[in-house]
Coordinates of C-alpha atoms in Angstrom, one line a residue:
Chain A
X1 CA -8.1 -13.1 9.2
X2 CA -6.1 -12.8 12.3
X3 CA -7.6 -10.4 14.9
X4 CA -6.1 -8.8 18.0
X5 CA -8.6 -7.3 20.4
X6 CA -7.3 -4.4 22.4
X7 CA -9.1 -2.9 25.4
X8 CA -10.0 -0.4 26.4
X9 CA -10.0 1.7 23.3
X10 CA -9.7 4.9 25.4
X11 CA -9.3 5.6 29.1
X12 CA -9.1 8.7 31.2
X13 CA -7.5 8.4 34.6
X14 CA -6.3 10.5 37.5
X15 CA -2.6 11.1 38.1
X16 CA -1.1 8.5 40.4
X17 CA -3.5 5.7 39.5
X18 CA -2.7 2.6 37.4
X19 CA -4.2 1.6 34.1
X20 CA -4.2 -1.9 32.6
X21 CA -4.4 -2.4 28.8
X22 CA -5.3 -5.9 27.4
X23 CA -4.5 -7.4 24.1
X24 CA -6.0 -10.7 23.1
X25 CA -5.3 -12.7 20.0
X26 CA -8.7 -14.1 19.0
X27 CA -8.0 -16.8 16.5
X28 CA -4.3 -17.5 16.6
X29 CA -1.5 -18.1 19.1
X30 CA 0.8 -15.2 19.7
X31 CA 4.2 -16.3 21.0
X32 CA 5.4 -12.7 21.0
X33 CA 3.7 -9.4 21.7
X34 CA 5.2 -6.1 20.9
X35 CA 4.0 -2.9 22.7
X36 CA 4.3 0.4 21.0
X37 CA 3.7 4.0 22.0
X38 CA 2.7 6.7 19.6
X39 CA 2.7 10.4 20.2
X40 CA 0.5 12.7 18.2
X41 CA 1.6 12.9 14.6
X42 CA 4.6 10.8 15.3
X43 CA 5.7 7.3 14.5
X44 CA 5.4 4.2 16.6
X45 CA 8.2 3.7 19.2
X46 CA 8.7 0.2 20.4
X47 CA 8.5 0.0 24.2
X48 CA 9.0 -3.7 24.9
X49 CA 8.8 -7.2 23.5
X50 CA 7.2 -9.9 25.5
X51 CA 7.3 -13.7 24.9
X52 CA 4.8 -16.0 26.4
X53 CA 5.9 -17.3 29.8
X54 CA 9.0 -15.1 30.1
X55 CA 9.9 -11.6 31.2
X56 CA 9.6 -8.8 28.8
X57 CA 12.5 -7.1 27.1
X58 CA 12.4 -3.4 27.3
X59 CA 13.8 -0.9 24.9
X60 CA 16.4 1.6 26.2
X61 CA 14.9 4.4 28.1
X62 CA 11.6 2.6 28.9
X63 CA 11.1 2.2 32.7
X64 CA 10.2 -1.5 33.3
X65 CA 8.8 -0.7 36.8
X66 CA 6.5 1.8 35.3
X67 CA 5.3 -0.1 32.3
X68 CA 4.5 -3.6 33.6
X69 CA 4.0 -6.2 30.9
X70 CA 2.6 -9.6 31.5
X71 CA 2.3 -12.3 28.8
X72 CA 1.0 -15.3 30.8
X73 CA -0.7 -17.1 27.9
X74 CA -0.4 -17.5 24.1
X75 CA -3.5 -15.4 23.7
X76 CA -3.3 -12.6 26.3
X77 CA -0.8 -9.9 27.1
X78 CA -1.3 -6.9 29.3
X79 CA 0.4 -3.6 29.8
X80 CA -0.1 -1.8 33.1
X81 CA 0.9 1.8 33.4
X82 CA 1.6 2.3 37.1
X83 CA 1.4 5.6 38.9
X84 CA 0.4 7.3 35.7
X85 CA 1.3 11.0 35.1
X86 CA 0.2 13.4 32.4
X87 CA 3.3 12.8 30.4
X88 CA 2.2 9.1 30.0
X89 CA -0.7 10.3 28.0
X90 CA -0.3 8.7 24.6
X91 CA -1.7 6.1 22.1
X92 CA -0.6 2.6 23.0
X93 CA -0.7 -0.2 20.4
X94 CA 0.1 -3.8 20.7
X95 CA 1.2 -6.1 17.9
X96 CA 1.0 -9.9 18.1
X97 CA 3.3 -12.2 16.2
X98 CA 1.7 -15.4 15.0
X99 CA 3.3 -18.5 16.2
X100 CA 2.9 -20.2 12.9
X101 CA 3.6 -17.7 10.1
X102 CA 5.3 -14.9 12.0
X103 CA 2.8 -12.4 10.7
X104 CA 2.1 -9.3 12.7
X105 CA -1.4 -8.3 13.7
X106 CA -2.0 -5.0 15.4
X107 CA -4.6 -4.1 18.0
X108 CA -6.8 -1.1 17.5
X109 CA -4.9 1.0 20.1
X110 CA -5.7 2.6 23.4
X111 CA -5.8 6.3 23.9
X112 CA -4.7 7.0 27.5
X113 CA -5.3 10.5 28.9
X114 CA -3.9 11.2 32.4
X115 CA -5.4 14.2 34.2
Chain B
X1 CA 21.1 0.2 13.9
X2 CA 18.3 -0.4 11.4
X3 CA 16.3 2.6 10.3
X4 CA 13.6 3.7 7.9
X5 CA 13.3 7.2 6.3
X6 CA 10.0 8.3 4.7
X7 CA 9.2 11.5 2.8
X8 CA 7.7 14.1 5.0
X9 CA 4.1 15.0 4.6
X10 CA 1.4 15.9 4.5
X11 CA 0.8 14.9 0.9
X12 CA -2.3 16.5 -0.5
X13 CA -3.7 15.2 -3.8
X14 CA -6.9 15.5 -5.8
X15 CA -8.9 12.4 -6.4
X16 CA -7.6 10.2 -9.2
X17 CA -4.1 11.7 -9.0
X18 CA -1.0 9.5 -8.9
X19 CA 0.6 8.8 -5.6
X20 CA 4.2 8.1 -4.6
X21 CA 5.5 8.0 -1.1
X22 CA 9.2 7.5 -0.9
X23 CA 10.8 5.1 1.6
X24 CA 14.4 4.2 2.0
X25 CA 16.0 2.0 4.6
X26 CA 19.3 1.2 6.3
X27 CA 19.8 -2.4 7.5
X28 CA 22.4 -5.1 7.6
X29 CA 21.5 -8.3 5.8
X30 CA 18.2 -8.7 4.0
X31 CA 15.2 -7.3 5.9
X32 CA 11.6 -7.8 5.1
X33 CA 9.8 -4.5 4.1
X34 CA 6.3 -3.5 4.9
X35 CA 3.8 -0.7 4.3
X36 CA 1.1 -0.1 7.0
X37 CA -1.9 2.2 6.9
X38 CA -3.4 3.9 9.9
X39 CA -6.9 5.5 9.8
X40 CA -7.8 8.1 12.4
X41 CA -8.1 6.7 15.9
X42 CA -7.3 3.2 14.8
X43 CA -4.4 0.7 14.9
X44 CA -2.3 -0.3 12.0
X45 CA -3.3 -2.4 9.1
X46 CA -0.9 -4.2 6.8
X47 CA -1.1 -2.8 3.3
X48 CA 1.5 -4.8 1.6
X49 CA 4.9 -6.4 2.1
X50 CA 8.0 -7.8 0.4
X51 CA 10.5 -10.2 1.8
X52 CA 13.3 -10.3 -0.7
X53 CA 14.9 -8.2 -3.4
X54 CA 12.8 -7.4 -6.5
X55 CA 9.7 -8.7 -4.9
X56 CA 6.6 -6.5 -5.6
X57 CA 4.0 -6.2 -2.9
X58 CA 0.5 -5.1 -4.0
X59 CA -2.9 -4.6 -2.5
X60 CA -6.0 -2.4 -3.1
X61 CA -4.2 -0.8 -6.1
X62 CA -1.1 0.1 -4.1
X63 CA 2.3 -1.3 -5.1
X64 CA 5.8 -1.2 -3.8
X65 CA 8.9 -3.0 -5.1
X66 CA 11.8 -4.0 -2.9
X67 CA 14.9 -2.4 -4.5
X68 CA 18.0 -3.6 -2.8
X69 CA 20.4 -1.6 -5.0
X70 CA 18.8 1.7 -3.9
X71 CA 17.6 0.4 -0.5
X72 CA 14.1 1.6 -1.3
X73 CA 10.5 0.5 -1.1
X74 CA 8.5 3.4 -2.5
X75 CA 4.7 3.2 -2.3
X76 CA 2.7 3.9 -5.4
X77 CA -0.9 4.1 -6.6
X78 CA -2.1 5.1 -9.9
X79 CA -5.4 6.7 -8.9
X80 CA -6.1 7.7 -5.3
X81 CA -9.5 8.0 -3.7
X82 CA -10.8 10.1 -0.9
X83 CA -11.0 6.9 1.2
X84 CA -7.2 6.5 0.9
X85 CA -6.7 9.5 3.2
X86 CA -4.7 8.1 6.2
X87 CA -1.2 7.9 7.6
X88 CA 1.1 5.5 5.8
X89 CA 4.1 3.9 7.6
X90 CA 7.0 2.1 6.0
X91 CA 8.6 -0.5 8.2
X92 CA 11.2 -3.2 8.2
X93 CA 12.1 -6.3 10.3
X94 CA 15.6 -7.7 10.1
X95 CA 14.3 -11.2 10.3
X96 CA 10.8 -12.7 10.0
X97 CA 9.0 -12.2 13.3
X98 CA 11.5 -9.8 14.8
X99 CA 10.4 -6.3 15.9
X100 CA 9.3 -3.8 13.3
X101 CA 11.2 -0.6 12.9
X102 CA 9.0 2.2 11.6
X103 CA 9.5 5.3 9.5
X104 CA 8.0 8.6 10.8
X105 CA 4.8 8.1 8.8
X106 CA 3.4 10.2 5.9
X107 CA -0.1 11.8 6.1
X108 CA -2.0 11.5 2.9
X109 CA -5.0 13.8 2.2
X110 CA -7.1 13.2 -0.9
X111 CA -9.6 15.9 -1.9
X112 CA -12.6 15.3 -4.0

């Protein structure tokens, strides 16, 4: 079946540094990538939607200059958390939409801890 | 806007007990409905889905029926196993391929 590879699975970084999270669709073309954030014991909150080759659309309240999203190809999207702070610590999950059947495939998530 | 409401957990059951996790939704039009499962430290896996009224999604012994009249999509399983312990999310999309809107999630704990 469809697989989305998300890396890293966990990362610890210092306050003020930037962290890049990658999501790759391994055996299908993802025209759209959704980026979610999940706080402990809570649901997934959509941060932004990115379409290949165009700028991402951010949900209300999400800082686009802080959470940089790039979707340069049909198989790769990246989320960069810039100047990370402890409140950015969370579980980030990507979800790729298949170009053909519009199915959603989720990455395994990235646990970000900012110290 | 669209929204999904799930019963609060955690739900604790003994092995082989029956499971029902309630899910209701608010949406304009005819959304597609989904159940996802999340095991500890992992991403989400699609459990089942239904795309139109009266459709029944099923997988691994789990079932859910799209009830337009009650705007519900309750998840059921006749006999749960310890390995079913996870967090279950109900979700909808207003159109195929559009963003998913998730419920709050329900923790299921199954004891042997």
